[in-house]
Amino acid sequence: MEVFDLIIIGGGPTGLFGAFYAGLRGLKTKVIDVLTDLGGQLTALYPEKYVYDVAGHPKILAKDLAKNLATQSQLFKPAFALGEKVEFMEQIQEGGESIWKITTDKNTSHYSKTVLLALGAGACMPKRLDLAYPEVWEDDSLFYAVKSKEKFRNKNVLIVGGGDSAVDWANEFSILANKVTLIHRRDQFRAVQSSVEEMKHNKVDVKTFYELKELIGEGQLKKAVIFDNRTGNEETLDVDAMVISIGFVINLDFLRAWGLSMDKNCITVNEKMETNLPGVYAAGDIAAHTAKLKLIATGAAEAATAVNFAVVHINPTAKVYPGHSSNLNLTI
Ligand SMILES: Cc1cc2nc3c(=O)[nH]c(=O)nc-3n(C[C@H](O)[C@H](O)[C@H](O)COP(=O)(O)OP(=O)(O)OC[C@H]3O[C@@H](n4cnc5c(N)ncnc54)[C@H](O)[C@@H]3O)c2cc1C
């Protein structure tokens, strides 16, 4: 049985920075993620969007930031178990020591002295349409995430949703698509007001109180029938590409079964990023505390805090404060 010092569940920005930091502190580390690509939400949900609020990067594409984080995470050669969904975690006794046994859907078990939960919003599952359509349309003419903006160039694009993603994509595509229509079932948007205002001035046909009724096409999506949910009036739109951005399915109830204290859908932590379970830490979007901000920057800081306290949990004589990395003379 191979026992790690730290297993990080989640290879998003928080988990990746945590993996780098754990290496810096000399911990034998493994990262587990259900996805096969590293980067969490940056890779799965908005790879082609620019991020402006990460220290040291005035402007960087999310996919490039994810790539840099993945490179940095591998500096101290942690192990990776990708494409494995963690399903259960329990404390077991091994050689007179308590360790954590982590079981995944691949029927494999991983063992560690400490665990960092960097699960984000769970397994990043976008909410799916409840309309029937051929599976081959997905990632071809019907998209739950935009991985390449080029697929929308000169197309008639329909966007469904009223949150940040939907409105941001409407604004971005208004420049490169032939026509952009956004439908939203209400007239209140969850997106930030400035983006909604921008959309109203851009070349976007915004239809509030509209919902999808039917999708028409064979090999590809060709038309969408939409209806006004106040009057029932129907319209048929020519559509070559559609983005569905109606939220995410969040079901983190399984974390309660692991014995974790939760605050709604997040794991309660203290200022050391400790959960209520010994040697188990949480950081990033999944962690709940009174000063919580769900940002890449704060997730990285929380990961560093968690790792430094995990070091002391493993070795009570170690220092929490790591010193400055600039003193390390690393040969990178
Ligand atoms: C459209 C959009 C734009 C954004 N723009 C910005 C921005 O400009 N600036 C900013 O700071 N933030 C932005 N954010 C928020 C930012 O992306 C998140 O705060 C950040 O991704 C959180 O990182 P994380 O590593 O904690 O979680 P995530 O990125 O969600 O990563 C969690 C990882 O855990 C994995 N996982 C979950 N459950 C399991 C399991 N059971 N087993 C194995 N693996 C599992 C997931 O597959 C995922 O890879 C944006 C978010 C969205 C949706």
XYZ file of C-alpha atoms and ligand atoms in Angstrom:
385
model
C 0.000 0.000 0.000
C 1.482 3.377 -1.064
C 0.690 6.078 1.476
C 0.953 9.722 0.401
C 1.507 12.672 2.711
C -1.222 14.657 0.955
C -3.920 13.693 -1.518
C -5.621 16.595 -3.230
C -9.078 15.876 -4.598
C -9.666 18.291 -7.484
C -7.288 19.413 -10.209
C -8.762 22.902 -10.637
C -6.699 26.051 -9.991
C -6.875 25.541 -6.218
C -5.812 21.890 -6.303
C -3.054 22.551 -8.840
C -1.545 25.392 -6.855
C -1.908 23.216 -3.750
C 0.036 20.427 -5.499
C 2.857 22.832 -6.349
C 2.899 24.175 -2.821
C 2.887 20.700 -1.281
C 5.929 19.852 -3.403
C 7.615 23.027 -2.234
C 7.068 21.827 1.335
C 8.449 18.390 0.538
C 5.186 16.467 0.751
C 4.643 13.307 -1.255
C 1.508 14.328 -3.117
C -1.180 12.949 -5.406
C -3.938 14.792 -7.273
C -7.191 13.028 -8.174
C -9.714 14.485 -10.622
C -12.767 13.031 -12.309
C -11.883 14.952 -15.478
C -9.012 13.899 -17.691
C -7.938 17.498 -18.358
C -6.481 19.601 -15.565
C -7.727 23.124 -14.802
C -11.214 22.639 -13.322
C -13.702 25.331 -14.339
C -11.045 27.204 -16.354
C -10.686 24.289 -18.738
C -14.174 22.819 -18.570
C -16.299 25.968 -18.619
C -14.522 29.028 -19.969
C -11.172 28.192 -21.595
C -11.508 30.973 -24.184
C -12.380 33.768 -21.763
C -9.853 36.251 -20.483
C -9.170 36.425 -16.754
C -7.948 39.795 -15.437
C -7.817 39.353 -11.677
C -4.993 36.908 -11.095
C -1.870 38.414 -9.558
C 0.957 38.859 -12.030
C -1.269 38.394 -15.090
C -2.810 41.640 -16.376
C -4.830 39.570 -18.867
C -4.663 35.840 -19.548
C -6.866 33.334 -21.347
C -8.334 30.832 -18.875
C -6.922 27.925 -20.875
C -3.431 29.464 -20.760
C -3.714 30.071 -17.030
C -4.809 26.443 -16.587
C -1.817 25.299 -18.637
C 0.575 27.384 -16.519
C -0.988 26.063 -13.316
C -0.680 22.482 -14.602
C 2.997 23.071 -15.452
C 3.656 24.638 -12.053
C 1.812 21.808 -10.271
C 4.141 19.235 -11.861
C 7.348 20.909 -10.757
C 7.858 18.539 -7.818
C 6.447 15.559 -9.712
C 3.282 14.702 -7.794
C 1.294 11.636 -8.838
C -1.933 12.168 -10.792
C -4.999 9.940 -10.950
C -7.164 11.518 -13.651
C -10.560 10.326 -14.878
C -11.386 9.007 -11.400
C -14.320 10.262 -9.379
C -13.819 10.115 -5.633
C -16.840 8.479 -4.075
C -15.876 7.788 -0.496
C -13.327 8.664 2.117
C -12.814 6.995 5.479
C -10.206 6.892 8.207
C -8.462 3.547 8.706
C -5.676 2.317 10.970
C -2.407 1.341 9.333
C 0.761 0.504 11.295
C -0.598 2.183 14.425
C -1.337 5.396 12.476
C -4.652 6.860 11.303
C -4.672 7.395 7.545
C -7.325 8.290 4.981
C -8.551 5.734 2.468
C -10.061 7.343 -0.619
C -12.150 5.191 -2.937
C -13.032 6.117 -6.509
C -15.533 4.959 -9.104
C -12.728 3.004 -10.785
C -12.745 0.726 -7.742
C -9.295 1.908 -6.770
C -8.204 3.052 -3.337
C -5.700 5.793 -2.554
C -4.122 6.283 0.866
C -2.880 9.444 2.520
C -1.951 10.963 5.862
C -3.778 14.195 4.990
C -6.352 15.257 2.381
C -7.061 18.583 0.688
C -10.571 18.845 -0.721
C -10.456 21.227 -3.692
C -13.660 20.020 -5.318
C -14.917 23.390 -6.562
C -18.606 23.120 -7.296
C -18.411 19.347 -7.505
C -17.809 17.606 -10.755
C -18.582 20.682 -12.938
C -21.721 19.231 -14.466
C -23.703 21.791 -16.484
C -27.474 21.527 -16.164
C -28.779 19.765 -19.258
C -31.776 20.528 -21.460
C -34.849 18.478 -20.804
C -35.596 18.407 -24.574
C -34.679 15.418 -26.708
C -31.989 15.857 -29.375
C -29.467 13.588 -31.142
C -26.332 13.064 -29.035
C -24.082 13.797 -32.047
C -25.081 17.471 -31.859
C -23.172 17.925 -28.613
C -19.921 19.871 -29.045
C -20.760 20.175 -32.739
C -23.815 22.447 -32.938
C -25.082 22.282 -29.349
C -22.711 23.303 -26.563
C -22.791 23.228 -22.769
C -19.310 24.814 -22.634
C -17.455 26.921 -25.176
C -14.042 25.433 -25.843
C -13.345 27.206 -29.135
C -14.848 30.540 -30.113
C -14.005 29.839 -33.757
C -16.834 27.300 -33.905
C -19.226 30.257 -33.674
C -17.698 32.481 -36.347
C -20.248 33.606 -38.975
C -22.915 31.340 -37.440
C -26.471 32.041 -36.339
C -26.017 31.541 -32.613
C -28.714 30.974 -30.020
C -27.771 31.359 -26.359
C -30.057 30.113 -23.598
C -29.677 31.565 -20.099
C -29.433 34.756 -18.075
C -26.311 34.302 -15.958
C -22.763 35.597 -16.391
C -21.721 32.911 -18.860
C -24.746 33.380 -21.123
C -24.441 37.168 -21.210
C -20.631 37.140 -21.594
C -20.850 34.762 -24.530
C -23.584 36.863 -26.134
C -21.245 39.880 -25.933
C -18.238 37.975 -27.267
C -20.152 36.386 -30.153
C -21.805 39.672 -31.127
C -18.488 40.546 -32.808
C -17.753 37.302 -34.625
C -21.073 35.556 -35.278
C -23.505 36.306 -38.085
C -26.418 36.745 -35.660
C -26.754 36.268 -31.911
C -30.055 35.684 -30.142
C -30.239 35.258 -26.375
C -33.375 33.862 -24.777
C -34.059 33.988 -21.059
C -37.177 32.836 -19.241
C -37.387 35.955 -17.057
C -36.616 39.655 -17.506
C -34.188 39.690 -14.525
C -30.616 38.637 -15.269
C -28.263 36.993 -12.786
C -25.315 38.365 -14.772
C -23.520 41.525 -13.618
C -25.444 44.642 -14.588
C -22.612 46.194 -16.637
C -22.466 43.108 -18.902
C -26.246 43.141 -19.344
C -26.090 46.832 -20.335
C -23.228 46.077 -22.735
C -25.307 43.284 -24.299
C -28.222 45.638 -24.870
C -25.925 47.939 -26.857
C -24.272 45.106 -28.767
C -25.691 43.312 -31.798
C -27.617 40.796 -29.669
C -31.319 40.065 -30.093
C -32.368 39.697 -26.448
C -35.685 37.921 -25.963
C -36.831 37.858 -22.356
C -39.665 35.554 -21.230
C -38.719 33.160 -24.035
C -38.033 29.447 -23.615
C -37.117 26.556 -25.888
C -39.888 24.350 -27.209
C -38.280 22.181 -29.875
C -34.989 21.642 -31.652
C -35.016 20.708 -35.339
C -32.242 19.232 -37.496
C -30.697 15.966 -38.567
C -26.906 15.622 -38.519
C -26.755 19.104 -36.971
C -29.067 21.539 -35.265
C -30.818 23.716 -37.896
C -33.743 25.425 -36.205
C -35.076 26.121 -32.734
C -38.714 26.708 -31.870
C -39.028 29.158 -28.984
C -42.108 30.412 -27.175
C -43.114 33.411 -25.081
C -43.991 31.935 -21.672
C -46.576 34.701 -21.036
C -48.563 34.437 -24.295
C -47.559 31.060 -25.756
C -46.583 32.787 -29.046
C -44.069 30.685 -30.967
C -41.195 31.645 -33.258
C -38.848 29.480 -35.290
C -35.225 30.632 -35.493
C -32.494 29.491 -37.891
C -29.752 28.235 -35.595
C -26.355 26.740 -36.518
C -24.912 26.753 -33.012
C -26.522 26.908 -29.606
C -24.999 27.494 -26.170
C -26.927 26.213 -23.157
C -25.944 28.084 -20.044
C -28.679 27.377 -17.536
C -26.584 26.616 -14.469
C -24.995 23.604 -12.877
C -26.165 20.507 -11.131
C -24.743 20.672 -7.658
C -25.149 17.629 -5.507
C -22.592 17.454 -2.784
C -24.724 15.500 -0.340
C -22.175 12.681 -0.556
C -19.763 14.909 1.388
C -22.124 14.755 4.375
C -21.855 10.962 4.191
C -18.104 11.363 4.662
C -18.838 13.071 7.979
C -17.955 16.601 6.877
C -19.647 19.651 8.372
C -21.328 21.578 5.610
C -22.703 25.075 5.152
C -25.258 24.650 2.345
C -23.194 23.162 -0.508
C -19.778 24.070 0.898
C -17.477 22.529 3.484
C -17.028 24.490 6.693
C -13.405 25.360 7.475
C -11.586 27.397 10.110
C -8.807 29.938 9.459
C -6.304 27.066 8.971
C -8.578 25.589 6.279
C -9.194 22.621 8.565
C -12.496 20.796 8.256
C -14.060 19.015 11.213
C -12.199 15.814 10.210
C -8.600 15.367 11.440
C -6.006 15.951 8.718
C -8.664 16.928 6.166
C -8.557 20.441 4.713
C -10.721 22.244 2.154
C -9.860 25.203 -0.088
C -11.204 27.084 -3.095
C -14.843 27.269 -4.172
C -15.838 24.302 -1.997
C -14.620 25.870 1.269
C -16.964 27.976 3.407
C -15.839 30.575 5.955
C -17.009 34.001 6.980
C -14.680 35.965 4.654
C -15.278 33.736 1.616
C -14.681 35.031 -1.925
C -14.936 32.449 -4.704
C -11.995 33.553 -6.822
C -8.931 31.904 -8.350
C -6.669 34.214 -6.330
C -8.260 33.442 -2.973
C -8.407 29.701 -3.763
C -4.632 29.719 -4.295
C -4.064 31.491 -0.984
C -6.345 29.043 0.814
C -4.503 26.087 -0.766
C -1.156 27.453 0.484
C -2.616 27.902 3.980
C -4.062 24.372 3.985
C -0.800 22.801 2.817
C 1.295 24.640 5.413
C -0.980 23.408 8.203
C -1.045 19.884 6.719
C 2.762 19.882 6.997
C 2.461 20.529 10.727
C -0.299 17.937 11.095
C 2.065 15.324 9.645
C 5.085 16.583 11.570
C 4.168 18.631 14.658
C 7.758 19.900 14.977
C 7.703 21.473 11.476
C 7.157 25.208 11.018
C 3.891 26.485 9.586
C 5.580 29.404 7.893
C 7.457 28.113 4.870
C 9.881 31.006 4.392
C 10.357 32.676 1.026
C 10.508 30.557 -2.113
C 12.977 33.084 -3.537
C 15.530 31.705 -1.056
C 15.275 28.179 -2.403
C 17.564 28.339 -5.474
C 15.419 25.864 -7.373
C 16.802 24.580 -10.667
C 13.710 24.866 -12.831
C -17.760 31.631 -16.571
C -16.870 31.823 -15.372
C -15.948 32.840 -15.351
C -15.113 33.028 -14.232
N -14.210 34.045 -14.246
C -13.373 34.220 -13.183
C -12.418 35.273 -13.152
O -12.327 36.076 -14.082
N -11.622 35.394 -12.047
C -11.724 34.544 -10.971
O -10.959 34.687 -10.014
N -12.629 33.539 -10.977
C -13.455 33.356 -12.044
N -14.373 32.345 -12.029
C -14.444 31.479 -10.820
C -13.267 30.482 -10.806
O -13.246 29.737 -12.006
C -13.421 29.567 -9.603
O -13.378 30.348 -8.435
C -12.283 28.536 -9.593
O -12.331 27.702 -10.731
C -12.381 27.656 -8.337
O -11.303 26.766 -8.393
P -11.336 25.381 -7.607
O -10.063 24.678 -7.968
O -11.659 25.651 -6.190
O -12.584 24.591 -8.214
P -12.855 24.075 -9.706
O -12.236 24.941 -10.720
O -14.339 23.876 -9.751
O -12.123 22.658 -9.742
C -12.611 21.583 -8.980
C -12.113 20.286 -9.592
O -12.508 19.204 -8.742
C -12.924 18.117 -9.535
N -13.840 17.283 -8.747
C -15.005 17.662 -8.178
N -15.581 16.624 -7.540
C -14.730 15.573 -7.698
C -14.749 14.216 -7.256
N -15.754 13.722 -6.497
N -13.728 13.400 -7.599
C -12.699 13.864 -8.365
N -12.621 15.142 -8.810
C -13.629 15.978 -8.474
C -13.622 18.784 -10.716
O -13.660 17.892 -11.841
C -12.727 19.998 -10.956
O -11.709 19.734 -11.904
C -15.213 32.143 -13.114
C -16.138 31.092 -13.138
C -16.961 30.923 -14.246
C -17.956 29.776 -14.254
